[in-house]
XYZ file of C-alpha atoms in Angstrom:
643
model
C 72.123 79.818 76.728
C 68.982 80.279 78.838
C 66.724 77.361 79.545
C 63.045 77.720 78.507
C 60.829 78.658 81.458
C 59.255 75.817 83.348
C 55.485 75.573 83.033
C 53.307 76.863 85.846
C 49.658 75.906 86.551
C 48.292 79.008 84.831
C 50.162 78.203 81.613
C 48.872 74.662 81.626
C 45.327 75.885 82.118
C 45.736 78.130 79.072
C 46.865 75.172 77.009
C 43.817 73.211 78.127
C 41.442 76.066 77.295
C 43.032 76.638 73.919
C 42.672 72.956 73.095
C 39.029 72.802 74.043
C 37.827 72.708 70.451
C 40.006 69.721 69.671
C 38.686 67.814 72.639
C 35.135 68.696 71.649
C 35.594 67.324 68.144
C 36.915 64.061 69.511
C 34.540 63.673 72.440
C 32.315 61.183 70.706
C 35.263 59.014 69.620
C 37.163 59.055 72.870
C 34.454 59.783 75.372
C 35.073 60.034 79.036
C 38.322 58.035 78.859
C 40.083 60.752 76.871
C 38.993 63.461 79.257
C 40.104 61.419 82.258
C 43.492 60.726 80.656
C 44.037 64.428 79.958
C 43.057 65.344 83.498
C 45.581 62.827 84.808
C 48.319 64.373 82.638
C 47.450 67.833 83.941
C 47.687 66.652 87.528
C 51.061 65.024 86.910
C 52.520 68.054 85.122
C 51.325 70.462 87.796
C 52.702 68.291 90.573
C 56.139 68.367 88.893
C 56.177 71.971 87.684
C 55.263 73.754 90.894
C 57.984 72.270 93.140
C 60.633 72.733 90.456
C 59.626 76.345 89.931
C 59.653 77.005 93.640
C 63.052 75.404 94.017
C 64.481 77.568 91.286
C 63.133 80.639 92.989
C 64.674 79.650 96.296
C 68.081 79.011 94.809
C 68.213 82.465 93.227
C 67.379 84.355 96.398
C 69.662 82.717 98.936
C 70.825 85.416 101.358
C 74.539 85.985 101.723
C 76.037 86.109 105.173
C 78.465 88.815 104.107
C 78.239 91.661 101.647
C 80.160 91.584 98.407
C 81.738 94.314 96.335
C 81.781 94.385 92.565
C 84.785 96.621 91.886
C 82.974 99.918 91.290
C 84.132 103.437 91.912
C 84.245 103.680 95.695
C 84.309 100.754 98.062
C 84.356 98.090 95.364
C 85.857 94.638 95.702
C 84.992 90.958 95.972
C 83.798 89.061 99.009
C 86.664 86.913 100.233
C 84.216 84.120 101.012
C 83.254 83.624 97.376
C 85.056 81.983 94.505
C 86.429 84.727 92.261
C 85.876 84.811 88.549
C 88.660 85.510 86.122
C 87.166 88.715 84.781
C 87.688 91.445 87.388
C 90.726 93.627 86.842
C 90.584 95.116 90.308
C 89.515 93.909 93.714
C 89.048 96.143 96.639
C 87.381 96.406 100.012
C 86.927 93.319 102.208
C 83.263 92.687 102.731
C 82.988 92.000 106.414
C 82.142 94.737 108.849
C 82.424 95.173 112.593
C 79.670 94.498 115.009
C 77.991 97.700 115.986
C 75.454 98.691 118.546
C 73.147 101.701 118.118
C 75.721 103.739 119.974
C 78.627 102.660 117.776
C 80.745 105.313 116.119
C 79.221 106.070 112.718
C 82.592 106.413 111.037
C 83.865 103.058 112.240
C 85.398 101.137 109.374
C 84.224 97.634 108.589
C 86.606 94.849 109.509
C 86.404 91.099 109.317
C 86.655 88.478 112.020
C 90.311 89.222 112.659
C 89.509 92.314 114.686
C 92.444 94.296 116.086
C 90.799 94.253 119.477
C 90.797 90.473 119.524
C 94.104 89.707 117.823
C 97.078 88.483 119.861
C 99.809 90.942 120.685
C 102.551 88.432 120.005
C 104.068 87.757 116.613
C 101.955 85.085 114.901
C 103.737 81.795 114.747
C 102.908 80.934 111.154
C 102.257 82.891 107.984
C 101.793 81.734 104.415
C 105.106 80.495 103.096
C 106.034 82.678 100.174
C 104.023 83.981 97.289
C 101.009 81.804 96.464
C 101.504 79.713 93.352
C 97.800 79.823 92.645
C 94.908 81.862 93.865
C 93.016 80.198 96.714
C 89.279 80.257 96.495
C 89.039 82.360 99.626
C 91.089 85.284 98.322
C 90.292 87.004 95.041
C 93.030 88.172 92.765
C 93.396 91.141 90.486
C 93.751 89.997 86.916
C 95.440 92.292 84.408
C 94.536 90.041 81.538
C 91.973 92.290 79.921
C 91.293 95.974 79.593
C 88.389 97.104 81.784
C 85.147 97.846 80.039
C 84.042 101.437 79.876
C 81.452 101.002 82.579
C 80.900 98.576 85.446
C 77.234 98.502 84.434
C 78.021 98.034 80.708
C 76.242 101.308 79.920
C 78.398 103.491 77.712
C 78.366 107.262 77.226
C 75.783 107.909 79.937
C 74.267 111.375 79.791
C 71.339 112.197 82.040
C 70.354 115.777 81.143
C 73.086 117.572 79.194
C 74.544 120.516 81.140
C 73.343 123.965 80.143
C 76.846 125.405 80.202
C 80.361 123.983 79.758
C 81.333 125.091 83.263
C 79.682 124.058 86.495
C 77.807 126.636 88.575
C 76.596 125.515 91.997
C 73.052 126.479 92.976
C 70.398 125.113 95.333
C 69.020 123.152 92.360
C 72.112 120.938 92.488
C 71.854 119.994 96.166
C 70.960 116.392 96.991
C 71.474 116.302 100.739
C 72.176 118.630 103.606
C 74.151 117.242 106.513
C 72.458 114.668 108.758
C 70.059 113.774 105.936
C 69.366 110.190 104.831
C 68.777 108.196 101.676
C 66.117 105.593 102.437
C 65.191 102.384 100.664
C 62.529 102.948 97.965
C 62.780 106.727 98.494
C 65.329 107.992 95.972
C 66.340 111.635 96.055
C 65.912 113.056 92.567
C 66.962 116.296 90.920
C 64.342 116.794 88.197
C 66.309 119.527 86.460
C 69.245 117.220 85.818
C 67.386 113.916 85.473
C 69.536 112.274 88.118
C 68.898 110.541 91.433
C 70.539 108.998 94.476
C 69.027 105.592 95.141
C 69.429 103.169 98.048
C 69.227 99.559 96.854
C 67.774 96.606 98.742
C 71.234 95.013 99.008
C 72.851 98.123 100.506
C 74.344 99.555 97.325
C 74.037 103.349 96.963
C 73.758 104.447 93.331
C 74.023 107.750 91.491
C 72.157 107.215 88.256
C 70.042 108.784 85.530
C 66.308 108.890 86.114
C 63.965 110.441 88.653
C 61.384 107.731 89.295
C 63.509 105.135 91.092
C 64.422 103.299 87.885
C 68.074 103.691 86.885
C 68.471 104.511 83.181
C 72.258 104.683 83.391
C 74.628 104.268 86.328
C 77.136 107.046 86.993
C 78.606 105.846 90.285
C 77.940 103.359 93.068
C 79.472 102.310 96.361
C 79.627 98.708 95.160
C 78.517 97.120 98.426
C 76.153 94.158 97.982
C 74.870 92.462 101.136
C 71.887 90.392 102.191
C 68.605 91.850 101.003
C 67.184 93.865 103.877
C 66.638 97.533 104.674
C 69.666 99.805 104.526
C 70.059 103.520 105.055
C 72.831 105.864 103.945
C 73.458 108.941 106.062
C 75.395 112.062 105.216
C 76.832 112.840 108.620
C 77.533 116.266 110.035
C 81.249 115.656 109.397
C 80.721 115.295 105.633
C 81.194 111.527 105.598
C 78.779 109.072 103.947
C 77.959 105.922 105.922
C 75.657 103.027 104.977
C 74.107 100.896 107.740
C 71.935 97.851 108.039
C 68.847 99.349 109.730
C 67.975 96.151 111.567
C 71.384 95.798 113.251
C 72.722 99.388 112.932
C 75.862 97.755 111.546
C 78.131 99.884 109.369
C 78.574 98.155 106.003
C 80.213 100.925 103.990
C 81.865 104.282 104.617
C 83.419 106.855 102.295
C 86.269 107.439 104.777
C 85.955 111.219 104.461
C 85.170 112.448 107.958
C 85.821 116.172 108.164
C 86.439 118.477 111.088
C 83.888 120.031 113.378
C 82.634 123.566 113.006
C 81.945 123.148 109.286
C 78.660 122.815 107.421
C 78.486 120.122 104.758
C 76.152 119.350 101.880
C 76.154 117.027 98.860
C 75.441 118.262 95.338
C 75.489 117.065 91.745
C 78.079 118.386 89.294
C 76.215 118.166 85.989
C 79.281 118.892 83.870
C 81.479 116.119 85.270
C 78.463 113.951 86.255
C 79.652 113.293 89.761
C 78.580 113.590 93.397
C 80.427 116.323 95.293
C 80.409 116.932 99.050
C 81.073 120.562 99.886
C 81.787 122.372 103.108
C 80.691 125.942 103.656
C 77.677 127.372 101.853
C 76.261 127.267 98.347
C 77.494 130.815 97.882
C 80.977 130.140 99.271
C 81.737 126.396 98.969
C 84.914 124.349 98.999
C 85.123 120.690 97.956
C 85.452 118.231 100.845
C 85.416 115.086 98.690
C 83.926 113.902 95.419
C 83.302 110.786 93.411
C 85.063 110.463 90.098
C 83.565 112.230 87.171
C 81.976 109.895 84.640
C 84.591 110.916 82.078
C 87.387 109.970 84.497
C 85.967 106.581 85.349
C 85.229 105.821 81.692
C 88.236 107.411 79.985
C 88.962 107.230 76.304
C 92.304 105.595 75.630
C 93.363 106.619 72.126
C 96.897 105.683 71.148
C 99.571 108.155 72.107
C 101.330 109.986 69.285
C 104.231 107.970 67.887
C 107.408 108.729 69.777
C 110.950 107.868 68.937
C 111.730 105.265 71.563
C 115.271 103.886 71.605
C 115.649 100.156 71.548
C 115.463 98.950 75.097
C 117.222 96.191 76.927
C 117.175 95.827 80.700
C 120.163 97.302 82.472
C 122.323 94.406 83.689
C 123.025 94.429 87.419
C 126.542 94.159 88.821
C 125.306 93.746 92.390
C 122.245 92.695 94.356
C 121.184 96.312 94.766
C 117.483 96.859 94.077
C 116.360 100.204 92.651
C 112.798 101.211 93.444
C 111.267 104.344 91.883
C 108.226 106.227 93.165
C 105.620 106.179 90.398
C 102.516 108.400 90.329
C 99.448 107.283 88.331
C 97.446 110.463 89.005
C 97.623 112.322 85.684
C 94.564 112.992 83.526
C 95.144 112.880 79.797
C 95.228 116.401 78.359
C 94.556 118.080 81.714
C 97.814 119.102 83.326
C 96.479 122.504 84.370
C 96.184 121.939 88.110
C 99.736 123.151 88.727
C 102.401 125.009 86.861
C 105.132 122.758 85.536
C 108.551 123.968 84.400
C 108.373 121.505 81.509
C 106.294 118.603 80.222
C 107.000 114.912 79.668
C 108.397 113.710 76.379
C 105.164 111.712 76.071
C 103.100 114.885 76.285
C 100.195 115.423 78.670
C 99.534 111.740 79.092
C 96.918 109.990 81.177
C 98.113 107.340 83.611
C 94.874 105.430 83.102
C 96.203 104.371 79.699
C 97.935 100.988 79.378
C 99.895 102.453 76.459
C 101.470 105.086 78.703
C 102.266 102.410 81.277
C 103.879 100.153 78.672
C 106.232 102.942 77.595
C 107.077 103.711 81.219
C 107.786 100.046 81.875
C 110.027 99.931 78.835
C 111.975 102.974 79.986
C 112.060 101.690 83.556
C 113.706 98.504 82.321
C 116.223 100.568 80.425
C 117.028 102.497 83.607
C 117.455 99.365 85.703
C 114.431 100.087 87.902
C 113.348 96.893 89.650
C 109.989 98.041 91.024
C 107.489 100.869 90.921
C 106.426 102.195 94.320
C 102.797 103.352 94.284
C 101.524 105.738 96.963
C 98.190 104.088 97.743
C 95.754 106.632 99.172
C 92.693 104.421 99.534
C 89.907 102.815 97.536
C 88.391 106.140 96.547
C 91.541 107.672 95.093
C 92.359 108.458 91.488
C 95.717 106.764 92.033
C 94.018 103.433 92.705
C 91.722 103.802 89.690
C 94.411 104.859 87.230
C 96.911 102.284 88.419
C 94.386 99.486 87.967
C 93.290 100.603 84.513
C 96.687 101.671 83.242
C 99.612 99.828 84.783
C 97.855 96.565 85.619
C 96.649 96.291 82.024
C 100.017 97.034 80.442
C 101.113 94.122 78.286
C 104.645 94.257 79.726
C 103.704 94.528 83.408
C 105.424 91.166 83.892
C 108.754 92.928 83.274
C 108.433 95.120 86.383
C 107.604 94.627 90.039
C 105.101 96.744 91.936
C 105.060 97.726 95.599
C 102.383 99.621 97.485
C 103.188 102.444 99.885
C 100.337 103.049 102.319
C 99.494 106.779 102.307
C 95.952 107.033 103.693
C 95.314 110.248 105.677
C 99.056 110.838 105.565
C 98.814 114.598 106.150
C 97.261 114.179 109.593
C 98.733 112.986 112.863
C 97.247 109.639 113.867
C 96.943 108.832 117.571
C 96.769 105.062 118.010
C 95.333 105.428 121.502
C 92.132 105.708 119.497
C 91.210 102.096 118.536
C 89.688 103.360 115.293
C 93.160 104.156 113.907
C 94.282 100.540 114.151
C 90.969 99.292 112.761
C 91.322 101.633 109.800
C 94.917 100.544 109.219
C 93.941 96.870 109.214
C 90.928 97.538 107.000
C 92.996 99.316 104.358
C 95.868 96.858 104.530
C 93.372 94.117 103.737
C 92.351 96.067 100.667
C 95.976 96.139 99.538
C 96.328 92.430 100.339
C 93.215 91.385 98.426
C 93.927 93.683 95.497
C 97.627 93.177 94.887
C 99.440 90.482 96.902
C 98.353 87.796 94.436
C 99.334 89.772 91.370
C 102.261 88.044 89.616
C 104.248 91.295 89.613
C 103.856 92.179 93.271
C 107.198 92.586 95.043
C 108.160 89.815 97.476
C 111.418 89.745 99.448
C 112.417 86.435 100.981
C 108.901 85.166 100.240
C 107.333 88.135 102.049
C 105.146 90.818 100.422
C 106.646 94.293 100.825
C 104.579 97.343 101.824
C 105.913 100.820 102.542
C 104.181 103.155 104.993
C 104.375 106.873 104.327
C 104.993 109.326 107.196
C 104.922 106.930 110.131
C 106.687 109.760 111.948
C 103.208 111.255 112.349
C 101.921 108.163 114.160
C 101.626 108.637 117.897
C 101.361 105.856 120.504
C 102.035 103.121 117.976
C 104.000 100.035 119.000
C 105.346 96.787 117.597
C 102.508 94.815 119.214
C 100.059 96.704 117.011
C 102.157 95.827 113.987
C 101.905 92.170 114.972
C 98.113 92.516 115.095
C 98.144 93.890 111.554
C 100.166 90.906 110.339
C 97.899 88.517 112.200
C 94.806 90.071 110.621
C 96.370 89.930 107.148
C 97.625 86.380 107.506
C 100.924 87.407 105.915
C 104.331 88.115 107.420
C 104.482 91.412 105.565
C 107.806 93.227 105.337
C 106.815 96.768 106.304
C 109.187 99.653 105.493
C 108.458 102.758 107.575
C 109.072 106.316 106.375
C 110.347 107.469 109.769
C 113.734 109.291 109.645
C 113.573 113.056 109.152
C 114.620 116.225 110.948
C 114.079 117.507 114.503
C 113.413 114.601 116.894
C 113.339 112.172 113.954
C 117.087 112.573 113.375
C 117.831 110.144 116.192
C 116.484 106.605 116.328
C 115.920 106.736 120.084
C 114.022 110.040 120.003
C 111.933 109.284 116.923
C 108.265 108.455 117.479
C 108.587 104.978 115.997
C 112.333 104.375 116.025
C 114.203 102.225 118.530
C 112.543 101.482 121.897
C 114.208 99.480 124.623
C 116.891 98.507 122.170
C 114.435 97.155 119.581
C 113.147 98.941 116.449
C 109.383 99.393 116.286
C 109.472 98.565 112.569
C 111.655 95.920 111.011
C 112.990 98.222 108.280
C 112.983 101.952 107.539
C 113.148 104.259 104.540
C 112.888 107.921 103.591
C 110.608 109.267 100.903
C 111.998 112.787 100.516
C 114.352 114.713 102.796
C 113.594 118.088 101.236
C 112.492 120.799 103.660
C 112.574 124.441 102.644
C 113.975 125.973 105.911
C 117.264 124.114 105.403
C 117.777 125.003 101.734
C 120.656 127.415 101.127
C 120.486 129.860 98.267
C 121.950 128.609 95.029
C 122.799 125.100 96.187
C 122.089 121.928 94.229
C 120.145 118.834 95.184
C 123.422 116.952 95.667
C 124.830 119.609 98.013
C 121.652 119.700 100.087
C 121.395 115.923 100.395
C 125.052 115.481 101.342
C 124.877 118.176 104.020
C 121.425 117.561 105.516
C 120.369 114.003 104.688
C 123.645 112.049 104.800
C 124.311 112.423 108.568
C 120.757 111.214 109.310
C 121.145 108.326 106.889
C 124.414 107.235 108.498
C 122.925 107.299 111.987
C 119.831 105.283 111.068
C 121.908 102.819 109.021
C 124.070 102.018 112.069
C 121.047 101.442 114.307
C 118.408 99.885 112.018
C 117.871 98.237 108.645
C 117.567 101.418 106.606
C 116.999 102.066 102.890
C 117.820 105.608 101.658
C 116.371 107.696 98.851
C 117.940 109.989 96.267
C 116.458 113.013 94.477
C 117.712 114.260 91.098
C 116.328 117.769 91.758
C 113.490 119.572 93.511
C 111.561 122.198 91.543
C 108.255 122.551 93.361
C 105.292 124.287 91.695
C 104.690 126.152 94.982
C 106.595 129.433 94.682
C 107.405 129.660 98.394
C 109.573 126.530 98.211
C 113.120 127.245 96.975
C 114.335 125.045 94.160
C 117.191 122.569 94.226
C 118.529 122.202 90.677
C 120.225 118.970 89.764
C 122.239 117.230 87.085
C 123.287 113.694 86.260
C 126.650 114.012 88.022
C 125.011 115.022 91.289
C 122.442 112.273 90.881
C 125.219 109.715 90.395
C 127.096 111.019 93.433
C 124.033 110.425 95.621
C 123.572 106.916 94.238
C 127.202 106.015 94.930
C 127.316 107.506 98.430
C 123.954 106.346 99.744
C 124.426 102.802 98.440
C 127.493 102.390 100.658
C 125.974 103.230 104.029
C 127.078 101.100 107.020
C 124.995 98.316 108.546
C 124.387 97.650 112.261
C 126.860 95.411 114.080
C 124.139 92.814 114.545
C 123.143 92.770 110.866
C 123.403 89.406 109.093
C 124.423 89.758 105.461
C 121.744 88.572 103.075
C 118.902 89.054 105.565
C 117.522 91.797 103.337
C 118.390 93.002 99.854
C 120.183 96.286 99.458
C 117.587 98.828 98.333
C 117.696 102.418 97.223
C 114.629 104.515 96.424
C 114.499 107.104 93.634
C 112.213 110.058 94.300
C 110.875 110.019 91.695
C 110.034 108.638 88.279
C 107.251 111.108 87.470
C 106.416 113.433 90.380
C 106.137 116.458 88.088
C 104.368 118.531 90.727
C 107.475 118.756 92.872
C 109.943 118.473 90.019
C 111.761 115.351 91.275
C 111.151 113.290 88.132
C 113.764 111.431 86.108
C 111.278 110.732 83.281
C 112.396 112.378 80.007
C 110.878 115.807 79.326
C 109.729 117.422 76.108
C 112.197 120.320 76.207
C 115.020 117.791 76.295
C 116.457 119.648 79.290
C 117.994 116.387 80.417
C 116.486 113.911 77.927
C 117.256 110.347 78.917
C 120.210 111.538 80.977
C 118.962 110.587 84.416
C 117.642 107.162 83.447
C 120.795 106.361 81.475
C 122.924 107.468 84.444
C 120.883 105.171 86.657
C 121.323 102.333 84.162
C 125.095 102.803 84.118
C 125.193 102.834 87.913
C 123.113 99.666 88.067
C 125.376 98.002 85.505
C 128.627 98.828 87.286
C 127.395 98.745 90.867
C 128.404 101.119 93.654
C 132.076 101.707 94.378
C 132.239 101.616 98.162
C 135.348 102.713 100.016
C 136.550 100.322 102.692
């Protein structure tokens, strides 16, 4: 309930003027004494009202020392210096940013006070002991307790100017910015034809919204950064990246993390059909998408119930051993739109959307039936569909407490990262803090020996990385994270001593290792199965790494890639079971202490339909529940290891 406004001198004067007739009628009876008494009351009221009003104004405009994020489409999150509310379902980017001079790199990622350049190279002596029993006021937590509203601005079904055609056609009319252009405070860039504008807010937030006069009639997208009120500027750089700076300090406060390569021309345009901002490279006549915000329909998806499906009664597969089964889970599917690739078949659930809690609840139910202990989520950054869908779907599933979740860091995984460049370590720390603040305090996050577990995809592409840098990451996070590196592969990666981040001077760079997928088309022989390929090519590498390091293998039921140039590896339940049995009995190093780590095996995958490695039931009933029931039986009986 709002309090009534406090009186101000002008309001009191109006009351006095309006009461003039009353005073006039009583003047003879009360005389000068009445007038003097009223004047005294006025003086007293004014003396009280003005300071109180001023104090209220001051308390509502106190500047924050750090920016905050509100959980919007790109760059959202909560400031770790504030007390979190119970309402957010997702928390993202840490608010602090690095000091920057006018000559600072424009793509430098914000970091907080635990800068990698200042952190100690030695292993920190103390980390939080185990999973927090309650959320400290300094670290916000993601709460899956309620389904997200349809819009972070509580504006539903936003339509600026309806598109003229059902398909999008790029013209000069759609272009907001050419490279090296800026969005200034109080100078929104509007596209009159579409009734939409890009607006720079006083607190640093950049907004795509309906309207052309600087007033937002409906918000389509925003960066979500909220800092002290001052003058900010957002620049579209000549590498296609968006960067917001504080103009007074030139400090980077937000970046889209989409720096492209040189020799390209970039521009930003509005897609009126999907109501999103798109950065293109090339020309208007011959463009290709560099990056894009989510379409309004994707960020505000309808979640109608799925058609009723016959779901067998489910009970968790009992475990005969301490073996943990972790399955790679992909929340990147859009309901009804599975047209991006050709699939040999479709899921039993149909063309589902992974942003639906209903889909996630069914997957959790089936995962329990299969004996899966945790879902492994390939986390590609704060601006990825995976992050959005996982937060809206899986984290809002009513049975999420029945499964564990583990993040696998996969930012810029296709590129080689040279850690001689300090920016690479800064970016790693920045994104790991996002994972920490978003998920470590979730009740279902996977902890091993009181340590949060994070996988890192394709560390074999990391150059000039060392264990001292890993210690700096842990120091910055304040957690003794158990990192599992995806390092073993072919070529030089076969051998621990030759691998980029294997064993150096007798000590592994990473504490533990894993493989995501050992498939590579040059080594596939015509007509062979997934089991035959894995036993011939992967097993010798697994055995070597298992003798030298703490290594966790993966299995694949099949490999039927949508890309025609990649030969298929068909599979069946017997071959799947053979991999599970063999790879669960790998040797351990001589120095290994039993019980130091759980035995783990990774399944690639639960639902990677693009590459055809899924064990999720399909609609054609090609294998039905065969793979998950085979996994359940294996989990129940445990591996049979030969002495």
